[in-house]
XYZ file of N, CA, C and O in Angstrom:
472
model
N -84.306 -15.780 -55.973
C -82.876 -15.740 -55.850
C -82.269 -17.109 -56.163
O -81.270 -17.185 -56.829
N -82.903 -18.118 -55.630
C -82.377 -19.449 -55.898
C -82.485 -19.785 -57.383
O -81.586 -20.393 -57.942
N -83.576 -19.402 -57.987
C -83.792 -19.681 -59.400
C -82.766 -18.957 -60.256
O -82.269 -19.511 -61.242
N -82.419 -17.753 -59.876
C -81.461 -16.996 -60.678
C -80.051 -17.584 -60.573
O -79.237 -17.402 -61.476
N -79.731 -18.283 -59.515
C -78.408 -18.913 -59.417
C -78.400 -20.311 -60.019
O -77.366 -20.786 -60.486
N -79.529 -20.949 -60.036
C -79.590 -22.306 -60.590
C -79.554 -22.309 -62.118
O -78.964 -23.223 -62.707
N -80.152 -21.325 -62.760
C -80.211 -21.307 -64.220
C -78.808 -21.203 -64.817
O -78.451 -21.998 -65.702
N -77.963 -20.263 -64.381
C -76.611 -20.232 -64.966
C -75.785 -21.477 -64.603
O -74.986 -21.960 -65.412
N -75.983 -21.987 -63.411
C -75.269 -23.188 -63.009
C -75.694 -24.388 -63.853
O -74.858 -25.181 -64.309
N -76.988 -24.511 -64.110
C -77.513 -25.599 -64.925
C -77.047 -25.472 -66.372
O -76.640 -26.470 -66.988
N -77.081 -24.292 -66.943
C -76.617 -24.113 -68.322
C -75.114 -24.358 -68.423
O -74.638 -24.895 -69.424
N -74.366 -23.983 -67.401
C -72.923 -24.249 -67.402
C -72.639 -25.737 -67.388
O -71.748 -26.230 -68.102
N -73.389 -26.489 -66.585
C -73.220 -27.953 -66.542
C -73.583 -28.581 -67.882
O -72.901 -29.492 -68.364
N -74.646 -28.101 -68.504
C -75.075 -28.649 -69.795
C -74.018 -28.371 -70.853
O -73.665 -29.260 -71.648
N -73.476 -27.161 -70.886
C -72.444 -26.829 -71.858
C -71.174 -27.636 -71.621
O -70.515 -28.074 -72.572
N -70.821 -27.850 -70.383
C -69.627 -28.625 -70.042
C -69.796 -30.089 -70.476
O -68.894 -30.684 -71.069
N -70.965 -30.664 -70.214
C -71.214 -32.047 -70.607
C -71.313 -32.193 -72.122
O -70.869 -33.192 -72.689
N -71.898 -31.197 -72.786
C -72.042 -31.262 -74.238
C -70.675 -31.219 -74.911
O -70.425 -31.927 -75.896
N -69.766 -30.387 -74.412
C -68.436 -30.314 -75.018
C -67.629 -31.578 -74.735
O -66.813 -31.997 -75.551
N -67.848 -32.202 -73.592
C -67.139 -33.442 -73.266
C -67.648 -34.595 -74.125
O -66.885 -35.471 -74.515
N -68.921 -34.606 -74.450
C -69.485 -35.680 -75.265
C -69.149 -35.501 -76.738
O -69.196 -36.457 -77.510
N -68.827 -34.298 -77.148
C -68.528 -34.049 -78.551
C -67.240 -34.747 -78.981
O -67.069 -35.097 -80.142
N -66.317 -34.956 -78.060
C -65.065 -35.588 -78.448
C -65.208 -37.107 -78.556
O -64.352 -37.771 -79.125
N -66.258 -37.690 -78.046
C -66.484 -39.117 -78.186
C -67.113 -39.363 -79.551
O -67.898 -38.568 -80.045
N -66.795 -40.454 -80.157
C -67.387 -40.753 -81.454
C -66.674 -41.915 -82.104
O -65.782 -42.525 -81.531
N -67.033 -42.222 -83.322
C -66.478 -43.382 -83.991
C -65.030 -43.205 -84.423
O -64.379 -44.158 -84.785
N -64.510 -42.002 -84.408
C -63.111 -41.815 -84.774
C -62.966 -41.140 -86.123
O -63.934 -40.734 -86.759
N -61.706 -41.059 -86.562
C -61.420 -40.383 -87.827
C -61.924 -41.201 -88.997
O -61.896 -42.414 -88.994
N -62.345 -40.530 -90.019
C -62.741 -41.204 -91.242
C -64.076 -41.888 -91.192
O -64.375 -42.721 -92.040
N -64.896 -41.580 -90.209
C -66.190 -42.244 -90.104
C -67.062 -41.829 -91.285
O -67.182 -40.661 -91.608
N -67.657 -42.768 -91.933
C -68.558 -42.488 -93.029
C -67.875 -42.434 -94.383
O -68.541 -42.411 -95.401
N -66.549 -42.426 -94.430
C -65.848 -42.423 -95.708
C -65.767 -43.848 -96.220
O -65.370 -44.756 -95.506
N -66.134 -44.053 -97.466
C -66.060 -45.372 -98.065
C -64.802 -45.463 -98.914
O -64.452 -44.528 -99.617
N -64.168 -46.604 -98.851
C -63.018 -46.828 -99.713
C -63.515 -47.020 -101.140
O -64.555 -47.658 -101.354
N -62.770 -46.539 -102.103
C -63.181 -46.808 -103.489
C -62.997 -48.301 -103.782
O -62.056 -48.922 -103.275
N -63.893 -48.894 -104.551
C -63.781 -50.330 -104.825
C -62.513 -50.635 -105.617
O -62.065 -49.830 -106.431
N -61.929 -51.807 -105.346
C -60.715 -52.216 -106.040
C -61.046 -52.513 -107.493
O -62.037 -53.182 -107.792
N -60.228 -52.009 -108.393
C -60.486 -52.212 -109.808
C -60.184 -53.665 -110.163
O -59.074 -54.153 -109.953
N -61.176 -54.360 -110.673
C -61.025 -55.756 -111.048
C -60.714 -55.835 -112.537
O -61.461 -55.304 -113.357
N -59.612 -56.470 -112.868
C -59.249 -56.634 -114.266
C -59.157 -58.121 -114.561
O -58.579 -58.882 -113.772
N -59.713 -58.553 -115.674
C -59.634 -59.978 -115.999
C -58.209 -60.357 -116.399
O -57.410 -59.511 -116.800
N -57.907 -61.631 -116.280
C -56.596 -62.119 -116.680
C -56.467 -62.048 -118.190
O -57.420 -62.325 -118.929
N -55.294 -61.685 -118.677
C -55.024 -61.663 -120.104
C -54.738 -63.087 -120.585
O -54.510 -64.005 -119.786
N -54.739 -63.260 -121.885
C -54.451 -64.573 -122.467
C -53.035 -64.985 -122.096
O -52.108 -64.199 -122.198
N -52.858 -66.203 -121.624
C -51.584 -66.770 -121.179
C -51.021 -66.094 -119.934
O -49.850 -66.210 -119.643
N -51.827 -65.356 -119.177
C -51.374 -64.760 -117.924
C -51.696 -65.717 -116.787
O -52.750 -66.339 -116.772
N -50.796 -65.834 -115.832
C -50.966 -66.735 -114.714
C -51.294 -65.947 -113.459
O -51.058 -64.748 -113.382
N -51.833 -66.634 -112.483
C -52.019 -66.021 -111.175
C -51.576 -67.038 -110.142
O -52.225 -68.077 -110.000
N -50.470 -66.862 -109.456
C -49.552 -65.734 -109.463
C -48.844 -65.626 -110.807
O -48.736 -66.611 -111.532
N -48.374 -64.448 -111.136
C -47.862 -64.164 -112.474
C -46.448 -64.730 -112.661
O -45.510 -63.999 -112.932
N -46.313 -66.020 -112.482
C -45.067 -66.737 -112.735
C -45.420 -68.002 -113.512
O -46.578 -68.425 -113.547
N -44.428 -68.608 -114.122
C -44.682 -69.812 -114.899
C -45.225 -70.926 -114.008
O -44.917 -71.006 -112.817
N -46.007 -71.795 -114.596
C -46.725 -72.822 -113.832
C -45.798 -73.818 -113.146
O -46.081 -74.295 -112.055
N -44.662 -74.119 -113.757
C -43.788 -75.159 -113.223
C -42.679 -74.624 -112.322
O -41.805 -75.363 -111.927
N -42.708 -73.350 -111.984
C -41.692 -72.816 -111.075
C -42.044 -73.182 -109.642
O -43.193 -73.495 -109.314
N -41.051 -73.104 -108.779
C -41.251 -73.494 -107.382
C -42.240 -72.570 -106.683
O -43.051 -73.010 -105.867
N -42.229 -71.290 -107.011
C -43.128 -70.332 -106.365
C -44.586 -70.548 -106.699
O -45.469 -70.222 -105.919
N -44.880 -71.105 -107.869
C -46.268 -71.282 -108.276
C -46.858 -72.601 -107.810
O -47.994 -72.658 -107.363
N -46.070 -73.658 -107.908
C -46.654 -74.966 -107.654
C -46.061 -75.703 -106.467
O -46.555 -76.768 -106.109
N -45.015 -75.185 -105.860
C -44.436 -75.860 -104.707
C -43.429 -76.922 -105.111
O -43.040 -77.037 -106.269
N -43.033 -77.722 -104.157
C -42.013 -78.743 -104.384
C -42.574 -79.867 -105.249
O -43.715 -80.295 -105.089
N -41.742 -80.354 -106.173
C -42.138 -81.432 -107.070
C -42.241 -82.736 -106.298
O -41.326 -83.123 -105.577
N -43.361 -83.397 -106.421
C -43.580 -84.650 -105.697
C -43.746 -85.838 -106.632
O -44.032 -86.932 -106.192
N -43.598 -85.629 -107.902
C -43.713 -86.725 -108.862
C -44.950 -86.571 -109.733
O -45.914 -85.892 -109.375
N -44.907 -87.231 -110.865
C -46.004 -87.163 -111.823
C -47.164 -88.046 -111.357
O -46.954 -89.140 -110.841
N -48.381 -87.553 -111.529
C -49.559 -88.337 -111.160
C -50.221 -88.802 -112.450
O -50.634 -87.990 -113.281
N -50.328 -90.097 -112.636
C -51.010 -90.671 -113.795
C -52.294 -91.337 -113.336
O -52.524 -91.517 -112.143
N -53.123 -91.718 -114.282
C -54.393 -92.363 -113.926
C -54.181 -93.680 -113.187
O -54.998 -94.072 -112.369
N -53.078 -94.362 -113.479
C -52.836 -95.660 -112.845
C -52.124 -95.524 -111.495
O -51.992 -96.526 -110.788
N -51.664 -94.332 -111.134
C -50.942 -94.184 -109.865
C -51.915 -94.148 -108.685
O -53.109 -93.864 -108.831
N -51.374 -94.442 -107.520
C -52.188 -94.490 -106.296
C -52.668 -93.092 -105.895
O -53.740 -92.927 -105.341
N -51.885 -92.067 -106.194
C -52.233 -90.704 -105.790
C -53.371 -90.119 -106.631
O -53.956 -89.109 -106.257
N -53.694 -90.731 -107.771
C -54.788 -90.224 -108.601
C -56.124 -90.333 -107.868
O -57.021 -89.521 -108.075
N -56.240 -91.294 -106.966
C -57.480 -91.475 -106.212
C -57.696 -90.351 -105.196
O -58.814 -90.121 -104.751
N -56.615 -89.650 -104.823
C -56.716 -88.545 -103.865
C -57.220 -87.254 -104.509
O -57.608 -86.322 -103.813
N -57.194 -87.180 -105.839
C -57.591 -85.958 -106.528
C -59.107 -85.788 -106.506
O -59.858 -86.761 -106.491
N -59.542 -84.528 -106.518
C -60.974 -84.229 -106.562
C -61.281 -83.436 -107.818
O -60.426 -82.705 -108.331
N -62.479 -83.582 -108.327
C -62.889 -82.861 -109.538
C -63.468 -81.505 -109.155
O -64.205 -81.386 -108.181
N -63.126 -80.488 -109.914
C -63.611 -79.133 -109.683
C -64.652 -78.818 -110.761
O -64.309 -78.677 -111.930
N -65.910 -78.692 -110.372
C -66.993 -78.432 -111.309
C -67.500 -76.997 -111.225
O -68.670 -76.731 -111.479
N -66.613 -76.067 -110.896
C -66.993 -74.661 -110.819
C -67.315 -74.160 -112.229
O -66.476 -74.233 -113.129
N -68.523 -73.624 -112.466
C -68.889 -73.194 -113.818
C -68.141 -71.940 -114.271
O -68.114 -71.641 -115.470
N -67.518 -71.217 -113.358
C -66.785 -70.011 -113.734
C -65.364 -70.300 -114.190
O -64.662 -69.400 -114.633
N -64.920 -71.536 -114.067
C -63.580 -71.919 -114.502
C -63.710 -72.714 -115.794
O -64.430 -73.709 -115.861
N -63.024 -72.260 -116.823
C -63.093 -72.910 -118.130
C -61.895 -73.841 -118.265
O -60.750 -73.402 -118.262
N -62.157 -75.136 -118.377
C -61.104 -76.123 -118.560
C -61.025 -76.491 -120.039
O -62.044 -76.561 -120.723
N -59.815 -76.750 -120.543
C -59.647 -77.088 -121.957
C -60.295 -78.428 -122.274
O -61.103 -78.531 -123.178
N -59.925 -79.461 -121.568
C -60.465 -80.816 -121.724
C -60.458 -81.262 -123.180
O -61.482 -81.636 -123.756
N -59.272 -81.234 -123.782
C -59.135 -81.601 -125.194
C -59.379 -83.089 -125.436
O -59.786 -83.489 -126.523
N -59.121 -83.913 -124.422
C -59.300 -85.355 -124.583
C -60.722 -85.805 -124.271
O -61.064 -86.958 -124.458
N -61.546 -84.916 -123.736
C -62.926 -85.221 -123.316
C -62.977 -86.336 -122.268
O -63.877 -87.170 -122.273
N -62.000 -86.355 -121.359
C -61.979 -87.360 -120.303
C -62.369 -86.769 -118.955
O -62.665 -87.510 -118.027
N -62.333 -85.451 -118.832
C -62.630 -84.810 -117.557
C -61.443 -84.779 -116.619
O -61.548 -84.317 -115.487
N -60.283 -85.264 -117.079
C -59.095 -85.310 -116.226
C -58.536 -83.915 -115.966
O -57.810 -83.723 -114.995
N -58.856 -82.956 -116.813
C -58.357 -81.597 -116.597
C -58.978 -80.965 -115.359
O -58.410 -80.039 -114.790
N -60.124 -81.431 -114.957
C -60.797 -80.896 -113.767
C -60.244 -81.477 -112.465
O -60.555 -80.991 -111.394
N -59.434 -82.513 -112.559
C -58.904 -83.178 -111.370
C -57.757 -82.374 -110.783
O -56.864 -81.943 -111.494
N -57.807 -82.152 -109.469
C -56.745 -81.421 -108.775
C -56.727 -81.840 -107.316
O -57.698 -82.394 -106.809
N -55.611 -81.539 -106.674
C -55.514 -81.864 -105.258
C -56.430 -80.931 -104.475
O -56.833 -79.878 -104.964
N -56.735 -81.309 -103.264
C -57.626 -80.490 -102.435
C -56.988 -79.142 -102.140
O -57.662 -78.116 -102.122
N -55.670 -79.113 -101.936
C -54.973 -77.852 -101.668
C -55.058 -76.932 -102.884
O -55.299 -75.726 -102.752
N -54.891 -77.501 -104.083
C -54.991 -76.695 -105.302
C -56.406 -76.167 -105.484
O -56.605 -75.025 -105.900
N -57.374 -76.994 -105.194
C -58.764 -76.559 -105.336
C -59.086 -75.428 -104.372
O -59.789 -74.479 -104.733
N -58.555 -75.499 -103.159
C -58.770 -74.410 -102.203
C -58.118 -73.121 -102.679
O -58.693 -72.042 -102.537
N -56.918 -73.215 -103.239
C -56.240 -72.023 -103.754
C -56.992 -71.416 -104.930
O -57.136 -70.198 -105.025
N -57.475 -72.256 -105.828
C -58.224 -71.751 -106.986
C -59.520 -71.091 -106.529
O -59.896 -70.033 -107.021
N -60.190 -71.681 -105.566
C -61.437 -71.102 -105.062
C -61.175 -69.761 -104.384
O -61.937 -68.810 -104.556
N -60.095 -69.676 -103.627
C -59.773 -68.409 -102.960
C -59.411 -67.345 -103.976
O -59.828 -66.184 -103.860
N -58.652 -67.714 -105.003
C -58.283 -66.747 -106.042
C -59.517 -66.296 -106.808
O -59.668 -65.128 -107.119
N -60.419 -67.221 -107.087
C -61.630 -66.861 -107.812
C -62.517 -65.942 -106.987
O -63.124 -65.009 -107.502
N -62.580 -66.179 -105.701
C -63.431 -65.347 -104.832
C -62.911 -63.918 -104.802
O -63.687 -62.970 -104.786
N -61.590 -63.750 -104.788
C -61.022 -62.402 -104.716
C -61.026 -61.700 -106.063
O -61.110 -60.482 -106.133
N -60.910 -62.449 -107.151
C -60.792 -61.793 -108.449
C -62.145 -61.515 -109.086
O -62.293 -60.543 -109.799
N -63.134 -62.359 -108.849
C -64.493 -62.188 -109.384
C -64.495 -62.099 -110.902
O -65.262 -61.364 -111.491
N -63.603 -62.836 -111.573
C -63.598 -62.910 -113.022
C -63.530 -64.372 -113.416
O -63.179 -65.239 -112.624
N -63.830 -64.651 -114.688
C -63.757 -66.024 -115.165
C -62.318 -66.451 -115.308
O -61.481 -65.701 -115.785
N -61.999 -67.640 -114.869
C -60.655 -68.195 -114.976
C -60.657 -69.202 -116.100
O -61.539 -70.046 -116.192
N -59.685 -69.100 -116.993
C -59.611 -70.088 -118.081
C -58.227 -70.679 -118.160
O -57.280 -70.158 -117.687
């Protein structure tokens, strides 16, 4: 008699616990992968951001021209990233010189775009 009352009670508890555990989980969209972002290389004469180089939005506030003889030229660092193609028409290596803030921006843009920058 005891066994006959315990079996339905036990199965009822198991079913109740199983239905309560079914609602727990990782949430909606589990296991769905986002499609990869389409990477497109920059076109010839295209900028990133897509504005002219000397506008305020692209380069910030004008602080003056930096020449080789100026004091601020010593603050510049050379960028030797092989994925960035510099023109270097004078063969002086001055085209690789940039401020640390500019170098950080170029590195961040290169990391996100995964294409060669020229």
